[in-house]
Coordinates of C-alpha atoms in Angstrom, one line a residue:
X1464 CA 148.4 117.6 82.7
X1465 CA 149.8 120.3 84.7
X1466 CA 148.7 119.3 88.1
X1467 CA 151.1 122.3 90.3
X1468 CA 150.9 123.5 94.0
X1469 CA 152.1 125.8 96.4
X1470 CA 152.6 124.8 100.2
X1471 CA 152.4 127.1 102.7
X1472 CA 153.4 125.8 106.3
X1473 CA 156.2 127.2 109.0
X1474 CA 159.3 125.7 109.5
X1475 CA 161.0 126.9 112.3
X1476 CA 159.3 130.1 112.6
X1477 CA 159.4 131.1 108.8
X1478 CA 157.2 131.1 105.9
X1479 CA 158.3 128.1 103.5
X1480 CA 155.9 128.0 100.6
X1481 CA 152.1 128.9 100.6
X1482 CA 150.2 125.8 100.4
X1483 CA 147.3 125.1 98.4
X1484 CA 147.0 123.0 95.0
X1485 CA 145.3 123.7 92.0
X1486 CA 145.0 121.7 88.5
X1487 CA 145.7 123.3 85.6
X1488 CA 143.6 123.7 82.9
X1489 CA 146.3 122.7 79.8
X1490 CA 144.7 119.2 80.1
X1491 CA 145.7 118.2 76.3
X1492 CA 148.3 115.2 77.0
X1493 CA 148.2 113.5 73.9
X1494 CA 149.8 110.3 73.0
X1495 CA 152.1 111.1 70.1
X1496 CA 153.2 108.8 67.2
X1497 CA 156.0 109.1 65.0
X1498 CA 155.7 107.7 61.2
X1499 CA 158.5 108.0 58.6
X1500 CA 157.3 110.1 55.5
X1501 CA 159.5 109.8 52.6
X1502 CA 162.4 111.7 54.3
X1503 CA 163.5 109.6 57.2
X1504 CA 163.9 113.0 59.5
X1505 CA 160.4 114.2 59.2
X1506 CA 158.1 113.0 61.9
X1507 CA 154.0 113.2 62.0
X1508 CA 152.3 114.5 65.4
X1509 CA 149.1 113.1 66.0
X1510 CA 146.8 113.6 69.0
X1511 CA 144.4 110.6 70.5
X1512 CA 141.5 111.4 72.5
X1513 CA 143.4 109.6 75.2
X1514 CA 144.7 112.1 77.5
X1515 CA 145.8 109.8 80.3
X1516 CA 147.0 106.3 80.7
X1517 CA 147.2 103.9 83.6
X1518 CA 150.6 104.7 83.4
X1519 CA 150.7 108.2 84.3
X1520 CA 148.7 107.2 87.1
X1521 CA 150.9 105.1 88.1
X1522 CA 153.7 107.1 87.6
X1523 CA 152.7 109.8 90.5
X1524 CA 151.0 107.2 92.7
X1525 CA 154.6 105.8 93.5
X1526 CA 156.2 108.4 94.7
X1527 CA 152.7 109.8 96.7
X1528 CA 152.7 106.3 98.1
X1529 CA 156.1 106.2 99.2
X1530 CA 155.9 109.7 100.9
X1531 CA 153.0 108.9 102.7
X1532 CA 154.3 105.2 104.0
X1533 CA 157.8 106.9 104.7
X1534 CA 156.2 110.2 106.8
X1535 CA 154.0 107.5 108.9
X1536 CA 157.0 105.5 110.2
X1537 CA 158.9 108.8 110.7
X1538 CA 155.8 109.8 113.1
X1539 CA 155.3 106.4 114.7
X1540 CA 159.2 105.9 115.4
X1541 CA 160.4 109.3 115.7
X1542 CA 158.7 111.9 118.3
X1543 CA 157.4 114.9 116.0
X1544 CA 158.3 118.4 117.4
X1545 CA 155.6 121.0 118.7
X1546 CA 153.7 122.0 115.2
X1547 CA 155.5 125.0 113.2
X1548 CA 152.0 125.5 112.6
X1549 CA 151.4 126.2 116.5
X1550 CA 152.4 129.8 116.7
X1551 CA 149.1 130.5 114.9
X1552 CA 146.6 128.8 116.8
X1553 CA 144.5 130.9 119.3
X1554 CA 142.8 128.2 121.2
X1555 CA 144.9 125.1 123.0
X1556 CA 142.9 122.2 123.0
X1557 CA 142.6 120.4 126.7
X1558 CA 141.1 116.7 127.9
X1559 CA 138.8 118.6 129.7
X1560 CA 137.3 120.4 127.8
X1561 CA 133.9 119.5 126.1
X1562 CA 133.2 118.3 122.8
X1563 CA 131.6 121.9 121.9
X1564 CA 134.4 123.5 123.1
X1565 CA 136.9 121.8 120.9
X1566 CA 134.8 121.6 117.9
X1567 CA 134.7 125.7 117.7
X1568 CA 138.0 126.6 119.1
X1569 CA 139.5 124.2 116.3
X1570 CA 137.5 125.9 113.5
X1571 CA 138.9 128.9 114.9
X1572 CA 142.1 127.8 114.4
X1573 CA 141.7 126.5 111.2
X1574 CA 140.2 130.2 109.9
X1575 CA 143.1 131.8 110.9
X1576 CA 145.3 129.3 109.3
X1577 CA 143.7 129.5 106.1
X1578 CA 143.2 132.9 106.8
X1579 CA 147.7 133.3 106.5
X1580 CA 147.7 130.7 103.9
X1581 CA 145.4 133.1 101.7
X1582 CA 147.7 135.9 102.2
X1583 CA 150.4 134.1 101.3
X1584 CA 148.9 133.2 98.4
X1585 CA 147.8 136.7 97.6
X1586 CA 151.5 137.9 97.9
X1587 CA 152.2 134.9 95.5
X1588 CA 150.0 136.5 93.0
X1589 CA 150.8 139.9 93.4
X1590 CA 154.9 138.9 92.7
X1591 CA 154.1 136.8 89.5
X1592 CA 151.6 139.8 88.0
X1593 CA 154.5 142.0 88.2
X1594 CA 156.9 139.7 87.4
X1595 CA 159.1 139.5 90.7
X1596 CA 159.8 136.0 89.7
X1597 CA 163.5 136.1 91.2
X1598 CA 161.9 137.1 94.4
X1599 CA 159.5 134.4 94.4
X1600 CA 162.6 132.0 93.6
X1601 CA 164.3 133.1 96.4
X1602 CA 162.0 132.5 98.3
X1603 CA 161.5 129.0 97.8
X1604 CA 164.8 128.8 97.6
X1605 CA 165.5 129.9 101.7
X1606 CA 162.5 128.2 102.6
X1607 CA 164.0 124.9 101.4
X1608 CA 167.0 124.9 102.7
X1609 CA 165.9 126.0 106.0
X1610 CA 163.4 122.8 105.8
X1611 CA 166.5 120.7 104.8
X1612 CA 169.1 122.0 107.0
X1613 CA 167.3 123.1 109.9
X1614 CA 164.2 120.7 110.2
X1615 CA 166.3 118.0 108.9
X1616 CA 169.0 118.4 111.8
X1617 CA 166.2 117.9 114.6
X1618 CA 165.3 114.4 112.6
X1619 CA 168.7 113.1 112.3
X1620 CA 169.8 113.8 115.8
X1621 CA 166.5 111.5 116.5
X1622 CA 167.0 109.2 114.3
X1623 CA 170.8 109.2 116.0
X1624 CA 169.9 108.9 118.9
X1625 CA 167.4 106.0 118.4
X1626 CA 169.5 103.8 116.2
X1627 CA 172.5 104.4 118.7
X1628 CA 174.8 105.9 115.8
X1629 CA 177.3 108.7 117.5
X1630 CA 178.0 111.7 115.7
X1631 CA 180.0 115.2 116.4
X1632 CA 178.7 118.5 115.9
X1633 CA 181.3 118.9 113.2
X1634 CA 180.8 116.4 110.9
X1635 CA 176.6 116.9 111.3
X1636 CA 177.0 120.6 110.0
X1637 CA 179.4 119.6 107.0
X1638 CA 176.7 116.9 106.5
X1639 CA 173.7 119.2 106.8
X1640 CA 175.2 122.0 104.3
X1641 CA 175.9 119.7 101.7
X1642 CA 172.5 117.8 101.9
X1643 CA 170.5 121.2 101.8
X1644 CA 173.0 123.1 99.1
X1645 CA 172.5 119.9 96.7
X1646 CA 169.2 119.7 97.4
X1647 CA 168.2 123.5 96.8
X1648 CA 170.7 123.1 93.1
X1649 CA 168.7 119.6 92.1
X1650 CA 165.6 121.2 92.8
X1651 CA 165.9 124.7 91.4
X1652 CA 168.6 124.2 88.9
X1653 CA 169.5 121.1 87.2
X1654 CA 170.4 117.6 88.6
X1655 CA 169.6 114.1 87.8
X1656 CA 165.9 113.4 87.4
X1657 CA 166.1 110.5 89.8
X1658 CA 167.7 112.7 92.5
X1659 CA 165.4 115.7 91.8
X1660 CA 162.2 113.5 92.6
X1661 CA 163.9 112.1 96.0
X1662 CA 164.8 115.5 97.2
X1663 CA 161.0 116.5 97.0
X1664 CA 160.1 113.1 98.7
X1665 CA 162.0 114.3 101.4
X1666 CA 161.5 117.9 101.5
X1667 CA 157.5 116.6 101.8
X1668 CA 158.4 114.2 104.8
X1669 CA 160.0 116.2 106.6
X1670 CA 157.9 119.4 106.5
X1671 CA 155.1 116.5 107.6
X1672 CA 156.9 115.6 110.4
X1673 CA 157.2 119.4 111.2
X1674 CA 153.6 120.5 111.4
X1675 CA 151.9 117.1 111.8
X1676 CA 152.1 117.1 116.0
X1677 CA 148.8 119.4 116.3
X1678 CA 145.5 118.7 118.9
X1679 CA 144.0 116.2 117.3
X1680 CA 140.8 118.4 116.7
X1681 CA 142.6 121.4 115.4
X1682 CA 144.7 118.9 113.1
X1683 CA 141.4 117.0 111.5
X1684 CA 139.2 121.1 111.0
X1685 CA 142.5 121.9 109.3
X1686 CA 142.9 119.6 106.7
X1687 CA 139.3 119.5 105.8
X1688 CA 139.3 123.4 106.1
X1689 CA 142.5 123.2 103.5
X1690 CA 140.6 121.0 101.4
X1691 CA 137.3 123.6 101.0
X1692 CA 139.6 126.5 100.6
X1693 CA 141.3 124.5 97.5
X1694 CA 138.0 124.5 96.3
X1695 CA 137.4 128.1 96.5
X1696 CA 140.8 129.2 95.7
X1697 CA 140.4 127.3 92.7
X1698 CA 137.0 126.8 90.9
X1699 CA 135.5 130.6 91.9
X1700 CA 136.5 133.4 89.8
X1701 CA 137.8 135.3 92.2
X1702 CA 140.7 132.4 93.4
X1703 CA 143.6 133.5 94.0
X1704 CA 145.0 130.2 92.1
X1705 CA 142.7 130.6 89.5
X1706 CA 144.1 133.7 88.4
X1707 CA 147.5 132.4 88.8
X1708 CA 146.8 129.5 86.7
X1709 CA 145.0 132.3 83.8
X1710 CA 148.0 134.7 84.0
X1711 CA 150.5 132.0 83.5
X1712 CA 148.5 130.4 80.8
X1713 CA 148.3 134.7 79.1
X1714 CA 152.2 135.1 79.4
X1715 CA 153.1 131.1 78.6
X1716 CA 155.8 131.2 81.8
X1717 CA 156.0 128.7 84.1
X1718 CA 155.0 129.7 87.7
X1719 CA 158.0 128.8 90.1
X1720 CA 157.3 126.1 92.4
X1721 CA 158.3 122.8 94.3
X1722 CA 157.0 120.3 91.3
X1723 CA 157.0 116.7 91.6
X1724 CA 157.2 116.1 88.0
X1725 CA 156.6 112.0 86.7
X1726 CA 157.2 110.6 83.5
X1727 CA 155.3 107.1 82.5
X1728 CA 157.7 104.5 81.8
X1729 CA 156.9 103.4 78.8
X1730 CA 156.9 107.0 77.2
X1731 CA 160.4 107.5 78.5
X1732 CA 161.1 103.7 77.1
X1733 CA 159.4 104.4 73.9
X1734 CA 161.5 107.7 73.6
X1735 CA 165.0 105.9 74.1
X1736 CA 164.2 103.3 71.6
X1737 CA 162.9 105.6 69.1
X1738 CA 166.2 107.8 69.5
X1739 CA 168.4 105.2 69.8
X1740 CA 167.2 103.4 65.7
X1741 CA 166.8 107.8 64.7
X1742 CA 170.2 108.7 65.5
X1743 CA 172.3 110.2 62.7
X1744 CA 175.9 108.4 62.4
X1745 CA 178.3 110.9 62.6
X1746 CA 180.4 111.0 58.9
X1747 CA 184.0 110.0 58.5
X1748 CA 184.1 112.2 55.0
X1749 CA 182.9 114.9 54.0
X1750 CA 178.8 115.8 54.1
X1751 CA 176.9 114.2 50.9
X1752 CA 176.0 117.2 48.4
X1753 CA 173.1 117.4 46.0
X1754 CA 172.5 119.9 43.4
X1755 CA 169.4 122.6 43.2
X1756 CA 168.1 123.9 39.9
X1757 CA 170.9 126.4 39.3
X1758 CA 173.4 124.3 40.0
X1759 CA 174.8 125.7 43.4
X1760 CA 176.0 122.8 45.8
X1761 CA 173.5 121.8 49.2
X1762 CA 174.8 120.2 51.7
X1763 CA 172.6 117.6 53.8
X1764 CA 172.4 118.4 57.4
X1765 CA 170.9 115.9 59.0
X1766 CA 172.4 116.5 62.5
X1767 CA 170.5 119.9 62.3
X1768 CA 167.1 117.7 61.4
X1769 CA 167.7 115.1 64.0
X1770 CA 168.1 118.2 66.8
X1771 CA 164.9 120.1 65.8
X1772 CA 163.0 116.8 65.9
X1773 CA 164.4 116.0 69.1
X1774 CA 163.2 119.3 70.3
X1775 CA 160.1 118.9 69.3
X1776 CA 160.1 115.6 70.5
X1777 CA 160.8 116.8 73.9
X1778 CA 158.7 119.5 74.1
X1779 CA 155.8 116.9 73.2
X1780 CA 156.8 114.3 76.2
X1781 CA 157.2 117.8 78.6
X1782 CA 153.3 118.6 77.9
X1783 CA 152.6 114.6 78.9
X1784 CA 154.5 114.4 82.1
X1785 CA 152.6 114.7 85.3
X1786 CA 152.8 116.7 87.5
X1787 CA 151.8 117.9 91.6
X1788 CA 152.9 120.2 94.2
X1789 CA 154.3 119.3 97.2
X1790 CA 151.0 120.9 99.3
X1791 CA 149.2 118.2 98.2
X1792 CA 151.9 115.4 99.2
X1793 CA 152.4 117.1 102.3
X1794 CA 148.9 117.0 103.4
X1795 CA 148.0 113.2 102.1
X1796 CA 151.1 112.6 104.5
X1797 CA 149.7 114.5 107.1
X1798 CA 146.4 113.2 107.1
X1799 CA 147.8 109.1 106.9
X1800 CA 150.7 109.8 109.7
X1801 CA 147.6 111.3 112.2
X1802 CA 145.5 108.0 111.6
X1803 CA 148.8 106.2 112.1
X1804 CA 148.8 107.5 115.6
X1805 CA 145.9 106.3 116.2
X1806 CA 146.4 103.0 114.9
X1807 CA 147.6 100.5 112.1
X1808 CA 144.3 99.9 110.1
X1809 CA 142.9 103.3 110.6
X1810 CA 146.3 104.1 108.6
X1811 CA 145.8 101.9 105.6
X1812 CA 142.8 103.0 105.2
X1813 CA 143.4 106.3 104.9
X1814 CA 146.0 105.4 102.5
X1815 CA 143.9 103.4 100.4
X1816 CA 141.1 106.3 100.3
X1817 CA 143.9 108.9 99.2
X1818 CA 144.8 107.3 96.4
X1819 CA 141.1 106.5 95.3
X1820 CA 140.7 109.8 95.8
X1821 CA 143.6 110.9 93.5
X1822 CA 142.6 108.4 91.0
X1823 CA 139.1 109.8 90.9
X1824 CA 140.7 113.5 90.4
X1825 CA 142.8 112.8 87.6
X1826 CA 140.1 110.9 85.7
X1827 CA 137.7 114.1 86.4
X1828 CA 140.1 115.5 85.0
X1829 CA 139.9 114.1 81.2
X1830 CA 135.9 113.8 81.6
X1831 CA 135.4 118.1 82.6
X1832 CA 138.8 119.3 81.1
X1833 CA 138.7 122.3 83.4
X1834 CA 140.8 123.1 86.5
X1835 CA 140.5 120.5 89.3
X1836 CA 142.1 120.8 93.1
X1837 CA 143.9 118.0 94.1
X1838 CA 142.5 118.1 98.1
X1839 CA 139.5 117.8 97.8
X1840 CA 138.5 113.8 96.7
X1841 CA 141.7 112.6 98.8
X1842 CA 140.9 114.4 101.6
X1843 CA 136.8 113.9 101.8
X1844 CA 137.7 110.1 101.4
X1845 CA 140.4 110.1 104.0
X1846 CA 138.3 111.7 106.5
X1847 CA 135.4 109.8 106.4
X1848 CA 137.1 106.4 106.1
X1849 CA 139.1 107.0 108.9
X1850 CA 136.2 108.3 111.4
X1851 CA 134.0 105.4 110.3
X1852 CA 137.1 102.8 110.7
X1853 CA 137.9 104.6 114.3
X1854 CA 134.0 105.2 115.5
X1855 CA 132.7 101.4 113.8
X1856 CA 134.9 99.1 112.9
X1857 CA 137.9 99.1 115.2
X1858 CA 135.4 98.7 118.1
X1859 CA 133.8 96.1 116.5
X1860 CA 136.4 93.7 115.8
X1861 CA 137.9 94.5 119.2
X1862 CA 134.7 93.3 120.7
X1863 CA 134.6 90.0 118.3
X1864 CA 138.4 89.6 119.7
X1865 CA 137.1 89.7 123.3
X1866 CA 134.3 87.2 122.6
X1867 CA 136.9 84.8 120.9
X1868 CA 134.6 85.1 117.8
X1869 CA 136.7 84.7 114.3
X1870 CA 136.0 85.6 110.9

């Protein structure tokens, strides 16, 4: 599965990413066995009609689980600024106004959100089709260190100033340059695997924290607003994303993005083991020769062998990693840390309908075989568990508290 995503907030007054997900279509994620033949370096490749395991699910619900946990404390504990998000909204939301009036000034904000986001998106497009791919890099590129060094600044002097720790201005900004320049490298380079996935956990907390603080109307139209134009950016033919996803698939490039790519455990397991009893033993003489019918000398080369089956091998476990943009981390955040305002059990709810949803997505996914959004399942679920949880049952166990009733 190639599950990919593009974000597209503000941070500090500057595009970081466009954001929207999409699901692509390169669903074949087959399990892959390796049999001897007669010559221990050849290996067979056989597909299953499995194409997803519980543990690839597992895999990404960690990490979407930790990001969403971690961005709710970070908004209960730590005040969030005014919304990056806030310099697009036309209508400001106030307690006196009536229910009317909030309902349709927020879905006026929302169009005009969605309404940048889809430009962004176009812009995306219109790079990739003419291969500006350095641009686009560089892009993401300023956009995340701004989110790191910047955005992350206003959290740590919080988090500073909560916890009582004292720090000068010096040593913050030698702090703050390293943490973004590493970050941006790992990310967009090369860098430990382990270090490249908590980079993107953070990256997707703080950019919560950023654009979370929005009136509370404006903030619920938008992510269900987000969550239709997925849908349409996506499944219609004239998406944006879908023709993304189509030219990608034509040229066989990767588009450039912020990827939280997972592994399952017991592929990466399996992998070490199989190398580990594979691997050649390097020769203290000289390479064993054999002799072709004219007699001219061969030598064996079965360091060569072992690398192009590792290749391959490789390639293989590539196509069954998972992976999801940070849009879609962002906004599962987003929509658990503003029912976390609200209150504790509105929060795990939401949390627990998220990743139902995302479990219902990715098995979609291997029924249809066809481009999914990610939004879409999560963010219905959320929604509606955490309006019935607010409207029903809060209310009602308040009122069995009140009556010292127990259950």
């Amino acid at each position: 599965i190639n599950a990919e995503s593009w974000g597209n907030t503000t941070v500090n007054g500057c595009f970081v990413s466009a954001s929207s997900c999409w699901m692509s279509d390169q669903l074949r994620a087959p399990l892959i066995t390796m049999e001897r033949r007669e010559s221990p370096q050849e290996v067979q490749y056989e597909d299953d009609d499995v194409v997803y395991t519980p543990a690839h699910l597992m895999s990404i619900v960690k990490p979407v689980s930790l990001t969403m946990l971690i961005s709710a404390c970070i908004i209960i504990y730590f005040e969030p600024p005014a919304s990056a998000l806030s310099t697009y909204l036309v209508y400001t939301e106030n307690n006196s106004d009536s229910a009317g009036e909030k309902f349709w000034g927020s879905i006026l904000n929302t169009l005009i959100i969605v309404g940048v986001v889809l430009c962004a998106t176009i812009i995306l497009v219109l790079l990739y089709k003419y291969r500006c791919i350095k641009i686009i890099v560089a892009w993401l590129c300023l956009a995340s260190a701004s989110l790191l060094g910047l955005s992350g600044a206003g959290l740590i002097i919080q988090i500073t100033s909560v916890m009582g720790v004292l720090m000068d201005w010096i040593s913050l900004a030698i702090f703050l340059w390293n943490f973004a320049i590493v970050g941006v490298v790992t990310i967009f380079w090369k860098g430990p695997i382990i270090v490249k996935q908590g980079y993107l956990v953070a990256v997707s907390c703080i950019m919560t924290w950023v654009i979370t603080k929005l009136p509370e109307w404006t903030a619920w139209t938008l992510v269900v607003g987000l969550a239709l134009y997925d849908i349409c950016a996506v499944l219609t033919p004239c998406g944006p994303l879908k023709a993304l996803v189509e030219m990608s698939q034509e040229r066989g490039d990767p588009i450039p993005g912020l990827l939280y790519e997972a592994r399952p455990d017991e592929y990466r397991g399996h992998h070490e083991e199989d190398t580990s009893s594979r691997r050649p033993l390097a020769p203290n003489g000289p390479l064993p020769v054999s002799h072709d019918a004219h007699g001219s000398i061969l030598h064996d080369q079965p360091s060569v062998n072992y690398s192009l089956e590792q290749e391959r091998y490789y390639e293989e476990e590539e196509d069954r990693s998972v992976k999801l943009g940070l849009g879609d981390f962002v906004f599962y955040s987003v929509l658990v840390s503003r029912a976390a305002m609200f209150g504790f059990s509105t929060a795990i709810v939401c949390f627990l309908a998220i990743l139902a949803g995302l479990g219902l997505t990715l098995y979609l996914l291997t029924v249809y075989r066809k481009a999914l959004p990610a939004l879409p399942f999560s963010i219905l679920l959320g929604t509606i568990f955490y309006f019935v949880t607010r409207i029903f049952i809060v209310p009602y166990f308040l009122r069995l508290g009140s009556s010292s009733v127990y259950i």
